[in-house]
C-alpha cells in the first residue's frame, strides 16, 4: 500500500510504472511512503530497496486493525497530503474489511490488483507420516495462512480422498493452525477444530505458538 504521487489516476499509475524501471536497487526510491503489514515485510523491502521510506504498523494483525492504524496516521497528514488518495495494492482474492473501514472514515483511496492466487492442481497426497517408533511419533501440523487456503485444501481433499476437510483432519489426527482469527473462523466453517492460532502474522509468532502447543501436550 502506498500514497499516490499524483492526483490524476492515469498519471499516478504511469509514475509508478515508470519508477519501477530502475537499474540500481540501492538508489530506487518513490515520492511517497510504503506501508507494510508486518515487520518481516518491512525488513525485506528495506534490505532490497534501502532508499524507500517503508513504514509498518506493528500492532496490525488484520484488515480492521490495519485500517485503524492508517486512520491514526491520516490524521497526522497535512491538508495537501490528504488530497492525494492512498493506493491499495491487493490480490485478486481479498477481504473487504480494510476498504470498508477506510471508506467509513472518509479516507480516499484507489485499488490496484497486482497478483492473483492460482489453485495448485498437484498438491500431492498429503502423506501423514506417523513416526518411526511409538516412542517418537510425528505430529502433523497444517498451517493455514489465509481463508482462501482453507477453501483450496478442502477442495483438494474432497477431490483426492472423497472426504470433507473435517473428516480427513480427524481421521489423520492432524493439528490445525491458523494465521489470525479470520483464517481460524474459516477453518471452523468447515467443522474443523482450530488447535492453534497465531495472532501476529510472522514466522516467529507462528513458531512460538506451535512450540507452546507442543509443550502443553507433553504435560
PDB file of C-alpha atoms in Angstrom:
ATOM      1  CA  UNK A   1       0.000   0.000   0.000  1.00  0.00           C
ATOM      2  CA  UNK A   2       1.353   3.411  -0.808  1.00  0.00           C
ATOM      3  CA  UNK A   3       0.461   7.058  -1.168  1.00  0.00           C
ATOM      4  CA  UNK A   4      -0.002   8.365  -4.688  1.00  0.00           C
ATOM      5  CA  UNK A   5       2.390  10.827  -6.253  1.00  0.00           C
ATOM      6  CA  UNK A   6      -0.299  12.495  -8.351  1.00  0.00           C
ATOM      7  CA  UNK A   7      -3.967  13.395  -8.076  1.00  0.00           C
ATOM      8  CA  UNK A   8      -4.616  12.099 -11.581  1.00  0.00           C
ATOM      9  CA  UNK A   9      -5.177   8.336 -11.644  1.00  0.00           C
ATOM     10  CA  UNK A  10      -3.572   7.708 -15.028  1.00  0.00           C
ATOM     11  CA  UNK A  11      -0.607   9.912 -14.126  1.00  0.00           C
ATOM     12  CA  UNK A  12      -0.231   8.067 -10.824  1.00  0.00           C
ATOM     13  CA  UNK A  13      -0.161   4.651 -12.439  1.00  0.00           C
ATOM     14  CA  UNK A  14       2.270   5.905 -15.066  1.00  0.00           C
ATOM     15  CA  UNK A  15       4.571   7.377 -12.438  1.00  0.00           C
ATOM     16  CA  UNK A  16       4.624   4.083 -10.542  1.00  0.00           C
ATOM     17  CA  UNK A  17       5.235   2.093 -13.729  1.00  0.00           C
ATOM     18  CA  UNK A  18       7.997   4.459 -14.779  1.00  0.00           C
ATOM     19  CA  UNK A  19       9.511   4.413 -11.307  1.00  0.00           C
ATOM     20  CA  UNK A  20       9.847   0.646 -11.436  1.00  0.00           C
ATOM     21  CA  UNK A  21      12.105   0.846 -14.490  1.00  0.00           C
ATOM     22  CA  UNK A  22      15.307   1.146 -12.487  1.00  0.00           C
ATOM     23  CA  UNK A  23      18.787  -0.295 -12.749  1.00  0.00           C
ATOM     24  CA  UNK A  24      20.145   0.218  -9.241  1.00  0.00           C
ATOM     25  CA  UNK A  25      18.113  -1.249  -6.386  1.00  0.00           C
ATOM     26  CA  UNK A  26      20.152   0.660  -3.812  1.00  0.00           C
ATOM     27  CA  UNK A  27      19.114   4.023  -5.284  1.00  0.00           C
ATOM     28  CA  UNK A  28      15.494   3.172  -6.130  1.00  0.00           C
ATOM     29  CA  UNK A  29      13.056   5.492  -4.351  1.00  0.00           C
ATOM     30  CA  UNK A  30       9.451   6.685  -4.559  1.00  0.00           C
ATOM     31  CA  UNK A  31       7.983  10.106  -3.690  1.00  0.00           C
ATOM     32  CA  UNK A  32       5.641   8.597  -1.094  1.00  0.00           C
ATOM     33  CA  UNK A  33       5.850   6.155   1.830  1.00  0.00           C
ATOM     34  CA  UNK A  34       5.218   2.427   1.531  1.00  0.00           C
ATOM     35  CA  UNK A  35       3.149   0.806   4.291  1.00  0.00           C
ATOM     36  CA  UNK A  36       3.926  -2.820   5.080  1.00  0.00           C
ATOM     37  CA  UNK A  37       1.836  -5.176   7.172  1.00  0.00           C
ATOM     38  CA  UNK A  38       4.373  -6.845   9.437  1.00  0.00           C
ATOM     39  CA  UNK A  39       7.986  -6.234  10.388  1.00  0.00           C
ATOM     40  CA  UNK A  40       9.300  -9.036   8.155  1.00  0.00           C
ATOM     41  CA  UNK A  41       7.846  -7.398   5.027  1.00  0.00           C
ATOM     42  CA  UNK A  42       9.298  -4.050   6.033  1.00  0.00           C
ATOM     43  CA  UNK A  43      12.711  -5.604   6.606  1.00  0.00           C
ATOM     44  CA  UNK A  44      12.690  -7.328   3.214  1.00  0.00           C
ATOM     45  CA  UNK A  45      11.726  -4.116   1.410  1.00  0.00           C
ATOM     46  CA  UNK A  46      14.276  -2.056   3.320  1.00  0.00           C
ATOM     47  CA  UNK A  47      17.079  -4.514   2.612  1.00  0.00           C
ATOM     48  CA  UNK A  48      16.299  -4.689  -1.098  1.00  0.00           C
ATOM     49  CA  UNK A  49      15.436  -1.005  -1.558  1.00  0.00           C
ATOM     50  CA  UNK A  50      17.189   0.935   1.243  1.00  0.00           C
ATOM     51  CA  UNK A  51      16.216   4.330  -0.216  1.00  0.00           C
ATOM     52  CA  UNK A  52      12.481   3.653   0.195  1.00  0.00           C
ATOM     53  CA  UNK A  53      10.538   5.133   3.085  1.00  0.00           C
ATOM     54  CA  UNK A  54       8.931   1.967   4.477  1.00  0.00           C
ATOM     55  CA  UNK A  55       6.557   2.169   7.436  1.00  0.00           C
ATOM     56  CA  UNK A  56       4.850  -0.610   9.345  1.00  0.00           C
ATOM     57  CA  UNK A  57       2.109  -0.841  11.940  1.00  0.00           C
ATOM     58  CA  UNK A  58       3.337  -3.488  14.359  1.00  0.00           C
ATOM     59  CA  UNK A  59       0.017  -3.927  16.163  1.00  0.00           C
ATOM     60  CA  UNK A  60      -1.929  -4.569  12.959  1.00  0.00           C
ATOM     61  CA  UNK A  61      -2.926  -8.209  12.559  1.00  0.00           C
ATOM     62  CA  UNK A  62      -5.892  -7.922  10.184  1.00  0.00           C
ATOM     63  CA  UNK A  63      -7.742  -5.517   7.899  1.00  0.00           C
ATOM     64  CA  UNK A  64      -9.617  -3.733  10.680  1.00  0.00           C
ATOM     65  CA  UNK A  65      -6.600  -3.108  12.898  1.00  0.00           C
ATOM     66  CA  UNK A  66      -4.580  -2.011   9.874  1.00  0.00           C
ATOM     67  CA  UNK A  67      -7.341   0.437   8.926  1.00  0.00           C
ATOM     68  CA  UNK A  68      -7.351   1.830  12.473  1.00  0.00           C
ATOM     69  CA  UNK A  69      -3.600   2.434  12.242  1.00  0.00           C
ATOM     70  CA  UNK A  70      -3.984   4.128   8.854  1.00  0.00           C
ATOM     71  CA  UNK A  71      -6.762   6.365  10.217  1.00  0.00           C
ATOM     72  CA  UNK A  72      -4.439   7.433  13.030  1.00  0.00           C
ATOM     73  CA  UNK A  73      -1.657   8.105  10.531  1.00  0.00           C
ATOM     74  CA  UNK A  74      -4.018  10.012   8.226  1.00  0.00           C
ATOM     75  CA  UNK A  75      -4.827  12.472  10.997  1.00  0.00           C
ATOM     76  CA  UNK A  76      -1.139  13.421  11.103  1.00  0.00           C
ATOM     77  CA  UNK A  77      -1.012  14.259   7.387  1.00  0.00           C
ATOM     78  CA  UNK A  78      -1.251  17.880   6.328  1.00  0.00           C
ATOM     79  CA  UNK A  79      -4.079  19.214   4.167  1.00  0.00           C
ATOM     80  CA  UNK A  80      -2.095  18.996   0.925  1.00  0.00           C
ATOM     81  CA  UNK A  81      -1.115  15.377   1.553  1.00  0.00           C
ATOM     82  CA  UNK A  82      -4.728  14.410   2.223  1.00  0.00           C
ATOM     83  CA  UNK A  83      -5.732  15.484  -1.289  1.00  0.00           C
ATOM     84  CA  UNK A  84      -3.717  12.544  -2.618  1.00  0.00           C
ATOM     85  CA  UNK A  85      -5.552   9.223  -2.265  1.00  0.00           C
ATOM     86  CA  UNK A  86      -3.880   6.113  -0.978  1.00  0.00           C
ATOM     87  CA  UNK A  87      -3.210   3.305  -3.420  1.00  0.00           C
ATOM     88  CA  UNK A  88      -4.042  -0.163  -2.098  1.00  0.00           C
ATOM     89  CA  UNK A  89      -2.106  -2.954  -3.802  1.00  0.00           C
ATOM     90  CA  UNK A  90      -4.261  -6.064  -3.456  1.00  0.00           C
ATOM     91  CA  UNK A  91      -4.525  -9.646  -4.557  1.00  0.00           C
ATOM     92  CA  UNK A  92      -7.346 -10.820  -6.791  1.00  0.00           C
ATOM     93  CA  UNK A  93      -8.895 -12.526  -3.753  1.00  0.00           C
ATOM     94  CA  UNK A  94      -9.020 -10.183  -0.788  1.00  0.00           C
ATOM     95  CA  UNK A  95     -11.257  -9.408   2.142  1.00  0.00           C
ATOM     96  CA  UNK A  96     -13.210  -6.115   2.247  1.00  0.00           C
ATOM     97  CA  UNK A  97     -12.583  -5.011   5.849  1.00  0.00           C
ATOM     98  CA  UNK A  98      -9.707  -2.643   5.088  1.00  0.00           C
ATOM     99  CA  UNK A  99     -11.567  -0.812   2.322  1.00  0.00           C
ATOM    100  CA  UNK A 100     -14.810  -0.720   4.320  1.00  0.00           C
ATOM    101  CA  UNK A 101     -13.119   0.828   7.344  1.00  0.00           C
ATOM    102  CA  UNK A 102     -11.233   3.416   5.279  1.00  0.00           C
ATOM    103  CA  UNK A 103     -14.433   4.401   3.468  1.00  0.00           C
ATOM    104  CA  UNK A 104     -16.289   4.827   6.752  1.00  0.00           C
ATOM    105  CA  UNK A 105     -13.589   7.291   7.839  1.00  0.00           C
ATOM    106  CA  UNK A 106     -13.831   9.164   4.506  1.00  0.00           C
ATOM    107  CA  UNK A 107     -10.227   8.388   3.573  1.00  0.00           C
ATOM    108  CA  UNK A 108      -9.882   8.392  -0.203  1.00  0.00           C
ATOM    109  CA  UNK A 109      -8.101   5.505  -1.886  1.00  0.00           C
ATOM    110  CA  UNK A 110      -7.781   3.652  -5.170  1.00  0.00           C
ATOM    111  CA  UNK A 111      -7.110  -0.048  -5.616  1.00  0.00           C
ATOM    112  CA  UNK A 112      -4.851  -1.953  -7.950  1.00  0.00           C
ATOM    113  CA  UNK A 113      -4.854  -5.751  -8.331  1.00  0.00           C
ATOM    114  CA  UNK A 114      -1.184  -6.722  -8.508  1.00  0.00           C
ATOM    115  CA  UNK A 115      -1.277 -10.502  -8.066  1.00  0.00           C
ATOM    116  CA  UNK A 116      -3.688 -13.401  -8.085  1.00  0.00           C
ATOM    117  CA  UNK A 117      -3.872 -16.761  -6.351  1.00  0.00           C
ATOM    118  CA  UNK A 118      -3.983 -19.850  -8.539  1.00  0.00           C
ATOM    119  CA  UNK A 119      -5.124 -23.213  -7.216  1.00  0.00           C
ATOM    120  CA  UNK A 120      -2.420 -25.864  -7.438  1.00  0.00           C
ATOM    121  CA  UNK A 121      -3.890 -28.949  -9.053  1.00  0.00           C
ATOM    122  CA  UNK A 122      -0.903 -31.055  -7.950  1.00  0.00           C
ATOM    123  CA  UNK A 123      -0.873 -30.576  -4.202  1.00  0.00           C
ATOM    124  CA  UNK A 124       0.106 -34.201  -3.640  1.00  0.00           C
ATOM    125  CA  UNK A 125      -1.416 -36.871  -1.444  1.00  0.00           C
ATOM    126  CA  UNK A 126      -0.913 -35.122   1.904  1.00  0.00           C
ATOM    127  CA  UNK A 127       1.036 -38.093   3.263  1.00  0.00           C
ATOM    128  CA  UNK A 128       0.773 -38.005   7.034  1.00  0.00           C
ATOM    129  CA  UNK A 129       3.822 -39.730   8.499  1.00  0.00           C
ATOM    130  CA  UNK A 130       3.259 -41.239  11.930  1.00  0.00           C
ATOM    131  CA  UNK A 131       6.869 -41.541  13.075  1.00  0.00           C
ATOM    132  CA  UNK A 132       9.344 -44.397  13.083  1.00  0.00           C
ATOM    133  CA  UNK A 133       8.525 -45.722  16.518  1.00  0.00           C
ATOM    134  CA  UNK A 134       5.822 -45.428  19.117  1.00  0.00           C
ATOM    135  CA  UNK A 135       8.289 -43.564  21.314  1.00  0.00           C
ATOM    136  CA  UNK A 136       8.867 -40.791  18.782  1.00  0.00           C
ATOM    137  CA  UNK A 137       5.617 -40.160  16.915  1.00  0.00           C
ATOM    138  CA  UNK A 138       5.473 -37.304  14.460  1.00  0.00           C
ATOM    139  CA  UNK A 139       2.705 -34.749  14.808  1.00  0.00           C
ATOM    140  CA  UNK A 140       1.377 -33.368  11.538  1.00  0.00           C
ATOM    141  CA  UNK A 141       0.527 -29.661  11.694  1.00  0.00           C
ATOM    142  CA  UNK A 142      -1.304 -27.916   8.875  1.00  0.00           C
ATOM    143  CA  UNK A 143      -0.737 -24.159   8.894  1.00  0.00           C
ATOM    144  CA  UNK A 144      -3.308 -22.079   7.041  1.00  0.00           C
ATOM    145  CA  UNK A 145      -2.200 -18.573   6.139  1.00  0.00           C
ATOM    146  CA  UNK A 146      -5.444 -17.308   4.603  1.00  0.00           C
ATOM    147  CA  UNK A 147      -9.155 -18.178   4.429  1.00  0.00           C
ATOM    148  CA  UNK A 148      -8.737 -18.950   0.741  1.00  0.00           C
ATOM    149  CA  UNK A 149      -6.075 -21.525   1.587  1.00  0.00           C
ATOM    150  CA  UNK A 150      -8.592 -23.411   3.717  1.00  0.00           C
ATOM    151  CA  UNK A 151     -11.055 -23.491   0.828  1.00  0.00           C
ATOM    152  CA  UNK A 152      -8.408 -24.724  -1.620  1.00  0.00           C
ATOM    153  CA  UNK A 153      -7.286 -27.554   0.683  1.00  0.00           C
ATOM    154  CA  UNK A 154     -10.882 -28.637   1.316  1.00  0.00           C
ATOM    155  CA  UNK A 155     -11.463 -28.773  -2.437  1.00  0.00           C
ATOM    156  CA  UNK A 156      -8.316 -30.840  -2.926  1.00  0.00           C
ATOM    157  CA  UNK A 157      -9.134 -33.270  -0.104  1.00  0.00           C
ATOM    158  CA  UNK A 158     -12.655 -33.765  -1.430  1.00  0.00           C
ATOM    159  CA  UNK A 159     -11.334 -34.452  -4.927  1.00  0.00           C
ATOM    160  CA  UNK A 160      -8.470 -36.779  -3.950  1.00  0.00           C
ATOM    161  CA  UNK A 161      -9.919 -38.650  -0.998  1.00  0.00           C
ATOM    162  CA  UNK A 162     -13.700 -38.269  -1.293  1.00  0.00           C
ATOM    163  CA  UNK A 163     -13.772 -36.829   2.215  1.00  0.00           C
ATOM    164  CA  UNK A 164     -14.524 -33.391   3.512  1.00  0.00           C
ATOM    165  CA  UNK A 165     -11.837 -31.454   5.344  1.00  0.00           C
ATOM    166  CA  UNK A 166     -13.206 -32.202   8.811  1.00  0.00           C
ATOM    167  CA  UNK A 167     -13.288 -35.958   8.209  1.00  0.00           C
ATOM    168  CA  UNK A 168      -9.772 -36.027   6.783  1.00  0.00           C
ATOM    169  CA  UNK A 169      -8.270 -33.933   9.588  1.00  0.00           C
ATOM    170  CA  UNK A 170      -9.954 -36.015  12.293  1.00  0.00           C
ATOM    171  CA  UNK A 171      -9.077 -39.371  10.727  1.00  0.00           C
ATOM    172  CA  UNK A 172      -5.394 -38.462  10.351  1.00  0.00           C
ATOM    173  CA  UNK A 173      -5.024 -36.699  13.725  1.00  0.00           C
ATOM    174  CA  UNK A 174      -3.892 -33.505  12.021  1.00  0.00           C
ATOM    175  CA  UNK A 175      -3.273 -30.415  14.140  1.00  0.00           C
ATOM    176  CA  UNK A 176      -4.680 -27.262  12.529  1.00  0.00           C
ATOM    177  CA  UNK A 177      -3.007 -23.881  12.871  1.00  0.00           C
ATOM    178  CA  UNK A 178      -4.286 -20.523  11.614  1.00  0.00           C
ATOM    179  CA  UNK A 179      -2.706 -17.158  10.919  1.00  0.00           C
ATOM    180  CA  UNK A 180      -5.176 -14.823  12.625  1.00  0.00           C
ATOM    181  CA  UNK A 181      -8.787 -15.061  13.738  1.00  0.00           C
ATOM    182  CA  UNK A 182     -10.267 -14.607  10.265  1.00  0.00           C
ATOM    183  CA  UNK A 183      -8.497 -17.706   8.962  1.00  0.00           C
ATOM    184  CA  UNK A 184      -9.389 -19.552  12.172  1.00  0.00           C
ATOM    185  CA  UNK A 185     -13.071 -18.794  11.609  1.00  0.00           C
ATOM    186  CA  UNK A 186     -12.793 -20.132   8.078  1.00  0.00           C
ATOM    187  CA  UNK A 187     -11.388 -23.418   9.402  1.00  0.00           C
ATOM    188  CA  UNK A 188     -14.312 -23.593  11.828  1.00  0.00           C
ATOM    189  CA  UNK A 189     -16.715 -23.055   8.925  1.00  0.00           C
ATOM    190  CA  UNK A 190     -15.626 -26.485   7.683  1.00  0.00           C
ATOM    191  CA  UNK A 191     -16.462 -28.046  11.080  1.00  0.00           C
ATOM    192  CA  UNK A 192     -12.791 -28.479  11.981  1.00  0.00           C
ATOM    193  CA  UNK A 193     -11.284 -27.840  15.373  1.00  0.00           C
ATOM    194  CA  UNK A 194      -8.778 -24.989  15.403  1.00  0.00           C
ATOM    195  CA  UNK A 195      -5.910 -26.138  17.605  1.00  0.00           C
ATOM    196  CA  UNK A 196      -3.519 -23.198  17.259  1.00  0.00           C
ATOM    197  CA  UNK A 197      -3.981 -19.539  16.336  1.00  0.00           C
ATOM    198  CA  UNK A 198      -1.085 -17.154  15.721  1.00  0.00           C
ATOM    199  CA  UNK A 199      -2.289 -13.614  16.409  1.00  0.00           C
ATOM    200  CA  UNK A 200       0.717 -11.993  14.740  1.00  0.00           C
ATOM    201  CA  UNK A 201       1.435 -12.602  11.027  1.00  0.00           C
ATOM    202  CA  UNK A 202       5.092 -13.522  11.456  1.00  0.00           C
ATOM    203  CA  UNK A 203       7.027 -16.776  11.230  1.00  0.00           C
ATOM    204  CA  UNK A 204       8.450 -16.147  14.700  1.00  0.00           C
ATOM    205  CA  UNK A 205       4.995 -15.819  16.257  1.00  0.00           C
ATOM    206  CA  UNK A 206       3.800 -18.925  14.429  1.00  0.00           C
ATOM    207  CA  UNK A 207       6.763 -20.980  15.649  1.00  0.00           C
ATOM    208  CA  UNK A 208       6.198 -19.721  19.185  1.00  0.00           C
ATOM    209  CA  UNK A 209       2.533 -20.761  19.406  1.00  0.00           C
ATOM    210  CA  UNK A 210       3.274 -24.174  17.870  1.00  0.00           C
ATOM    211  CA  UNK A 211       6.023 -24.674  20.453  1.00  0.00           C
ATOM    212  CA  UNK A 212       3.644 -23.687  23.267  1.00  0.00           C
ATOM    213  CA  UNK A 213       1.044 -26.125  21.952  1.00  0.00           C
ATOM    214  CA  UNK A 214       3.583 -28.965  21.827  1.00  0.00           C
ATOM    215  CA  UNK A 215       4.816 -28.242  25.352  1.00  0.00           C
ATOM    216  CA  UNK A 216       1.253 -28.188  26.675  1.00  0.00           C
ATOM    217  CA  UNK A 217       0.515 -31.553  25.056  1.00  0.00           C
ATOM    218  CA  UNK A 218       3.590 -33.087  26.684  1.00  0.00           C
ATOM    219  CA  UNK A 219       2.442 -32.136  30.181  1.00  0.00           C
TER     220      UNK A 219
END
